[in-house]
């Protein structure tokens, strides 16, 4: 049996975190790691205590809003944002961390990731957000796209 690499290991954790998502369009998981230790996790869904889209339906679907546009018209918080908020609630510094995420971050999340000091991002898939990619490149944040081997 071959052990997974650290990137594969943490991406598998991100995929498991994504299974908690309540978005009807995408299930995204995010895991912040530093020194091979998990700092915080997040998945996409409505704010704590509010009804989730899987309970009441999707505003974006009803309004016909395409993916990657009008982020403000959504009940959900992105996985990366939820993980940043979790870290803030528990006083965890994310500077110098790596983000493992099931999808490449959007521009809103990219700006937050730059400001919290993420050094590296490892994702399973891309996201159609050219501005996010440009900003992450300009900030010098390395983005690696990985494929996972079957377990």
Coordinates of N, CA and C in Angstrom, one line a residue:
X1 N 0.8 -1.2 0.0 CA 0.0 0.0 0.0 C 0.9 1.3 0.0
X2 N 0.5 2.2 -0.8 CA 1.3 3.5 -0.9 C 0.6 4.5 -0.1
X3 N 1.3 5.2 0.8 CA 0.8 6.2 1.6 C 0.5 7.5 0.7
X4 N -0.5 8.2 1.0 CA -0.8 9.4 0.2 C 0.3 10.5 0.6
X5 N 0.6 11.4 -0.4 CA 1.4 12.5 -0.1 C 0.7 13.4 0.9
X6 N 1.4 14.4 1.4 CA 0.7 15.3 2.3 C -0.4 16.1 1.6
X7 N -0.1 16.5 0.3 CA -1.1 17.2 -0.4 C -2.4 16.4 -0.6
X8 N -2.1 15.1 -1.0 CA -3.3 14.2 -1.2 C -4.1 14.0 0.1
X9 N -3.3 13.8 1.2 CA -4.0 13.6 2.5 C -4.9 14.8 2.9
X10 N -4.4 16.0 2.7 CA -5.2 17.2 3.1 C -6.3 17.5 2.1
X11 N -6.1 17.2 0.9 CA -7.1 17.3 -0.1 C -8.3 16.3 0.2
X12 N -7.9 15.1 0.6 CA -9.0 14.2 1.0 C -9.8 14.7 2.2
X13 N -9.1 15.3 3.1 CA -9.8 15.9 4.2 C -10.7 17.0 3.7
X14 N -10.2 17.9 2.8 CA -11.1 18.9 2.2 C -12.3 18.3 1.5
X15 N -12.1 17.2 0.9 CA -13.2 16.6 0.2 C -14.3 16.1 1.2
X16 N -13.8 15.5 2.3 CA -14.7 15.1 3.4 C -15.4 16.3 4.0
X17 N -14.7 17.4 4.2 CA -15.3 18.6 4.8 C -16.4 19.1 3.8
X18 N -16.2 19.0 2.5 CA -17.2 19.4 1.5 C -18.5 18.6 1.6
X19 N -18.4 17.4 2.2 CA -19.7 16.6 2.3 C -20.7 17.2 3.3
X20 N -20.2 18.2 4.1 CA -21.1 18.9 5.0 C -21.8 20.1 4.4
X21 N -21.4 20.5 3.2 CA -21.9 21.6 2.5 C -23.4 21.5 2.2
X22 N -24.1 22.7 2.3 CA -25.6 22.7 2.1 C -26.0 23.4 0.8
X23 N -25.0 23.8 0.0 CA -25.3 24.5 -1.2 C -25.9 23.5 -2.2
X24 N -26.8 24.0 -3.0 CA -27.5 23.1 -4.0 C -26.7 23.1 -5.3
X25 N -25.8 24.0 -5.5 CA -25.0 24.1 -6.7 C -23.6 23.4 -6.6
X26 N -22.9 23.6 -5.5 CA -21.6 23.1 -5.4 C -21.3 22.7 -3.9
X27 N -20.6 21.7 -3.7 CA -20.2 21.3 -2.4 C -18.7 21.5 -2.3
X28 N -18.3 22.5 -1.5 CA -16.9 22.9 -1.4 C -16.4 22.7 0.0
X29 N -15.1 22.2 0.1 CA -14.5 22.1 1.4 C -13.2 22.8 1.4
X30 N -12.8 23.4 2.6 CA -11.5 24.1 2.7 C -10.9 23.7 4.0
X31 N -9.5 23.5 3.9 CA -8.7 23.2 5.1 C -7.5 24.0 5.1
X32 N -7.3 24.7 6.2 CA -6.0 25.5 6.4 C -5.0 24.6 7.2
X33 N -3.8 24.6 6.7 CA -2.8 23.7 7.3 C -1.5 24.5 7.4
X34 N -0.8 24.3 8.5 CA 0.6 24.8 8.7 C 1.4 23.7 9.5
X35 N 2.5 23.5 9.0 CA 3.4 22.5 9.7 C 2.7 21.1 9.8
X36 N 2.0 20.7 8.7 CA 1.3 19.4 8.6 C 0.2 19.3 9.7
X37 N -0.3 20.4 10.2 CA -1.4 20.4 11.2 C -2.6 21.2 10.7
X38 N -3.7 20.6 10.9 CA -5.0 21.3 10.5 C -5.2 22.5 11.4
X39 N -5.4 23.7 10.9 CA -5.7 24.9 11.7 C -7.2 25.2 11.8
X40 N -7.9 25.0 10.6 CA -9.3 25.4 10.5 C -9.9 24.7 9.3
X41 N -11.2 24.5 9.3 CA -11.9 23.9 8.2 C -13.2 24.7 7.9
X42 N -13.7 24.6 6.7 CA -14.9 25.3 6.4 C -15.6 24.6 5.2
X43 N -16.9 24.7 5.1 CA -17.6 24.3 4.0 C -18.6 25.4 3.6
X44 N -19.2 25.3 2.4 CA -20.1 26.4 2.0 C -21.6 26.1 2.5
X45 N -22.2 27.1 3.0 CA -23.5 27.0 3.5 C -24.0 28.3 4.2
X46 N -25.2 28.4 4.6 CA -25.8 29.6 5.2 C -25.1 29.9 6.6
X47 N -25.2 31.1 7.1 CA -24.6 31.4 8.4 C -25.2 30.6 9.5
X48 N -24.5 30.4 10.6 CA -24.9 29.6 11.7 C -26.3 30.0 12.2
X49 N -27.2 29.0 12.4 CA -28.5 29.3 12.9 C -29.6 29.6 11.9
X50 N -29.1 29.9 10.6 CA -30.1 30.2 9.6 C -30.4 29.0 8.7
X51 N -31.6 29.1 8.1 CA -31.9 27.9 7.2 C -31.0 27.9 6.0
X52 N -30.7 26.6 5.6 CA -29.8 26.4 4.5 C -30.6 26.3 3.2
X53 N -29.9 26.4 2.1 CA -30.5 26.4 0.8 C -31.1 25.0 0.5
X54 N -30.5 23.9 1.1 CA -31.1 22.6 0.9 C -32.4 22.4 1.6
X55 N -32.7 23.4 2.5 CA -34.0 23.4 3.2 C -35.1 24.3 2.5
X56 N -34.6 25.5 2.0 CA -35.6 26.5 1.5 C -35.4 26.8 0.0
X57 N -34.4 26.2 -0.6 CA -34.2 26.5 -2.0 C -33.1 27.5 -2.2
X58 N -32.7 27.6 -3.5 CA -31.5 28.5 -3.9 C -32.0 29.8 -4.5
X59 N -31.7 30.9 -4.0 CA -32.0 32.2 -4.5 C -31.4 32.3 -5.9
X60 N -30.1 31.9 -6.1 CA -29.4 32.0 -7.3 C -30.1 31.2 -8.4
X61 N -30.6 30.0 -8.1 CA -31.3 29.2 -9.1 C -32.6 29.9 -9.5
X62 N -33.3 30.4 -8.5 CA -34.6 31.0 -8.8 C -34.4 32.3 -9.7
X63 N -33.3 33.0 -9.5 CA -33.1 34.2 -10.2 C -32.3 34.0 -11.5
X64 N -31.8 32.8 -11.7 CA -31.0 32.5 -12.9 C -29.7 33.1 -13.0
X65 N -29.0 33.3 -11.8 CA -27.7 33.9 -11.7 C -26.6 32.9 -12.0
X66 N -25.8 33.2 -13.0 CA -24.7 32.3 -13.4 C -23.6 32.1 -12.3
X67 N -23.0 31.0 -12.3 CA -21.9 30.8 -11.4 C -20.8 31.8 -11.6
X68 N -20.2 32.3 -10.5 CA -19.1 33.3 -10.6 C -19.6 34.7 -10.7
X69 N -20.9 35.0 -10.7 CA -21.4 36.3 -10.8 C -22.3 36.6 -9.6
X70 N -22.4 37.9 -9.3 CA -23.3 38.4 -8.2 C -23.2 37.6 -6.9
X71 N -22.0 37.5 -6.4 CA -21.8 36.7 -5.2 C -22.7 37.1 -4.0
X72 N -23.0 38.4 -4.0 CA -23.8 38.9 -2.9 C -25.2 38.4 -2.8
X73 N -25.7 37.9 -3.9 CA -27.1 37.3 -4.0 C -27.0 35.8 -3.7
X74 N -26.7 35.5 -2.4 CA -26.6 34.1 -2.0 C -26.7 34.1 -0.5
X75 N -27.4 33.1 0.0 CA -27.5 32.9 1.5 C -26.2 32.3 2.0
X76 N -25.4 31.7 1.2 CA -24.2 30.9 1.6 C -23.0 31.7 1.8
X77 N -22.2 31.2 2.7 CA -20.8 31.7 2.9 C -19.9 30.7 2.3
X78 N -18.9 31.1 1.6 CA -17.9 30.2 0.9 C -17.1 29.4 1.9
X79 N -16.7 28.3 1.5 CA -15.9 27.4 2.4 C -14.7 28.1 3.0
X80 N -14.0 28.8 2.1 CA -12.8 29.5 2.5 C -13.1 30.5 3.6
X81 N -14.2 31.3 3.3 CA -14.6 32.3 4.3 C -15.0 31.7 5.6
X82 N -15.7 30.6 5.6 CA -16.1 29.9 6.8 C -14.9 29.4 7.6
X83 N -13.9 28.9 6.9 CA -12.6 28.5 7.6 C -11.9 29.7 8.2
X84 N -11.9 30.8 7.5 CA -11.2 32.0 8.0 C -12.0 32.5 9.2
X85 N -13.3 32.5 9.2 CA -14.1 32.9 10.4 C -13.9 31.9 11.6
X86 N -13.8 30.6 11.3 CA -13.5 29.7 12.4 C -12.2 30.0 13.0
X87 N -11.2 30.2 12.2 CA -9.8 30.6 12.7 C -9.9 31.8 13.6
X88 N -10.6 32.8 13.1 CA -10.8 34.1 13.9 C -11.5 33.9 15.2
X89 N -12.5 33.0 15.2 CA -13.3 32.8 16.4 C -12.4 32.1 17.5
X90 N -11.4 31.3 17.1 CA -10.6 30.6 18.0 C -9.2 31.2 18.1
X91 N -8.9 32.4 17.5 CA -7.7 33.1 17.7 C -6.5 32.4 17.0
X92 N -6.8 31.8 15.8 CA -5.8 31.0 15.1 C -5.2 31.9 14.0
X93 N -3.9 32.1 14.0 CA -3.3 32.9 12.9 C -3.1 32.0 11.7
X94 N -3.5 32.5 10.5 CA -3.4 31.7 9.3 C -2.2 32.1 8.5
X95 N -1.4 33.1 8.9 CA -0.2 33.5 8.2 C 0.7 32.3 8.0
X96 N 1.2 32.2 6.7 CA 2.2 31.2 6.4 C 1.5 29.8 6.2
X97 N 0.2 29.8 6.1 CA -0.5 28.5 6.0 C -0.7 28.1 4.5
X98 N -1.1 26.9 4.3 CA -1.5 26.4 3.0 C -3.0 26.1 3.1
X99 N -3.7 26.6 2.0 CA -5.1 26.2 1.9 C -5.3 25.1 1.0
X100 N -6.0 24.0 1.4 CA -6.4 22.9 0.6 C -7.9 23.1 0.4
X101 N -8.3 23.1 -0.9 CA -9.7 23.4 -1.2 C -10.1 22.5 -2.4
X102 N -11.4 22.2 -2.4 CA -11.9 21.3 -3.5 C -12.0 22.1 -4.8
X103 N -12.1 23.4 -4.7 CA -12.1 24.3 -5.9 C -11.2 25.5 -5.8
X104 N -10.8 26.0 -6.9 CA -10.0 27.3 -6.8 C -10.8 28.4 -6.3
X105 N -10.3 29.2 -5.4 CA -11.1 30.3 -4.8 C -11.6 31.4 -5.8
X106 N -12.7 32.0 -5.5 CA -13.3 33.1 -6.3 C -12.5 34.3 -5.9
X107 N -12.8 35.4 -6.6 CA -12.1 36.7 -6.3 C -12.3 37.2 -4.9
X108 N -13.5 37.0 -4.4 CA -13.8 37.5 -3.0 C -12.9 36.7 -2.0
X109 N -12.9 35.4 -2.2 CA -12.1 34.6 -1.3 C -10.6 34.9 -1.5
X110 N -10.2 35.0 -2.8 CA -8.8 35.3 -3.1 C -8.3 36.5 -2.3
X111 N -9.1 37.6 -2.3 CA -8.7 38.8 -1.6 C -8.5 38.5 -0.1
X112 N -9.4 37.8 0.5 CA -9.3 37.4 1.9 C -8.1 36.6 2.2
X113 N -7.8 35.6 1.3 CA -6.7 34.7 1.4 C -5.3 35.5 1.4
X114 N -5.3 36.5 0.5 CA -4.1 37.3 0.4 C -3.9 38.1 1.7
X115 N -5.0 38.6 2.3 CA -4.9 39.4 3.5 C -4.6 38.6 4.7
X116 N -5.0 37.3 4.8 CA -4.7 36.5 6.0 C -3.3 35.9 5.9
X117 N -2.6 36.1 4.8 CA -1.2 35.6 4.6 C -1.0 34.2 4.2
X118 N -2.0 33.7 3.5 CA -1.8 32.3 2.9 C -0.6 32.3 2.0
X119 N 0.2 31.3 2.0 CA 1.4 31.2 1.2 C 1.2 30.3 0.0
X120 N 0.3 29.4 0.1 CA 0.1 28.4 -1.0 C -1.3 27.9 -1.0
X121 N -1.8 27.5 -2.2 CA -3.2 27.0 -2.3 C -3.1 25.7 -3.2
X122 N -3.7 24.7 -2.7 CA -3.7 23.4 -3.4 C -5.2 23.1 -3.6
X123 N -5.6 22.9 -4.9 CA -7.0 22.6 -5.2 C -7.1 21.4 -6.1
X124 N -8.4 20.9 -6.1 CA -8.7 19.7 -6.9 C -9.2 20.2 -8.3
X125 N -9.8 21.4 -8.4 CA -10.3 21.9 -9.6 C -10.2 23.4 -9.7
X126 N -10.4 23.8 -11.0 CA -10.3 25.3 -11.2 C -11.7 25.9 -11.0
X127 N -11.7 27.2 -11.2 CA -12.9 28.0 -11.1 C -12.8 29.1 -12.1
X128 N -13.9 29.4 -12.8 CA -13.8 30.4 -13.9 C -13.7 31.8 -13.4
X129 N -12.6 32.2 -12.7 CA -12.5 33.5 -12.2 C -11.1 34.0 -12.5
X130 N -11.0 34.7 -13.6 CA -9.7 35.2 -14.1 C -9.1 36.2 -13.1
X131 N -9.9 37.1 -12.6 CA -9.4 38.2 -11.7 C -8.8 37.5 -10.4
X132 N -9.4 36.5 -9.9 CA -8.9 35.8 -8.7 C -7.5 35.3 -9.0
X133 N -7.4 34.6 -10.2 CA -6.1 34.1 -10.6 C -5.0 35.2 -10.7
X134 N -5.4 36.3 -11.3 CA -4.5 37.4 -11.5 C -4.0 38.0 -10.2
X135 N -4.9 38.1 -9.2 CA -4.6 38.7 -7.9 C -3.7 37.8 -7.1
X136 N -4.0 36.5 -7.1 CA -3.2 35.5 -6.4 C -1.8 35.4 -7.0
X137 N -1.7 35.5 -8.3 CA -0.4 35.5 -9.0 C 0.4 36.8 -8.6
X138 N -0.3 37.9 -8.6 CA 0.4 39.2 -8.2 C 0.8 39.1 -6.8
X139 N 0.1 38.5 -5.9 CA 0.5 38.4 -4.5 C 1.6 37.3 -4.3
X140 N 1.9 36.6 -5.3 CA 2.9 35.6 -5.2 C 2.5 34.3 -4.5
X141 N 1.2 34.0 -4.5 CA 0.7 32.8 -3.9 C 0.6 31.7 -4.9
X142 N 1.3 30.7 -4.6 CA 1.4 29.5 -5.5 C 0.1 28.7 -5.5
X143 N -0.4 28.4 -6.6 CA -1.6 27.5 -6.7 C -1.2 26.3 -7.5
X144 N -1.5 25.2 -6.8 CA -1.2 23.8 -7.4 C -2.6 23.1 -7.6
X145 N -2.8 22.6 -8.8 CA -3.9 21.7 -9.0 C -3.5 20.3 -9.0
X146 N -4.2 19.5 -8.2 CA -3.8 18.1 -8.0 C -5.0 17.2 -8.3
X147 N -4.7 16.0 -8.7 CA -5.7 15.0 -8.9 C -5.5 14.0 -7.8
X148 N -6.6 13.4 -7.3 CA -6.5 12.4 -6.3 C -6.6 11.0 -6.9
X149 N -5.7 10.2 -6.4 CA -5.8 8.8 -6.8 C -6.9 8.1 -6.0
X150 N -7.5 7.0 -6.6 CA -8.5 6.3 -5.8 C -7.9 5.7 -4.6
X151 N -8.7 5.7 -3.5 CA -8.2 5.1 -2.2 C -8.2 3.6 -2.3

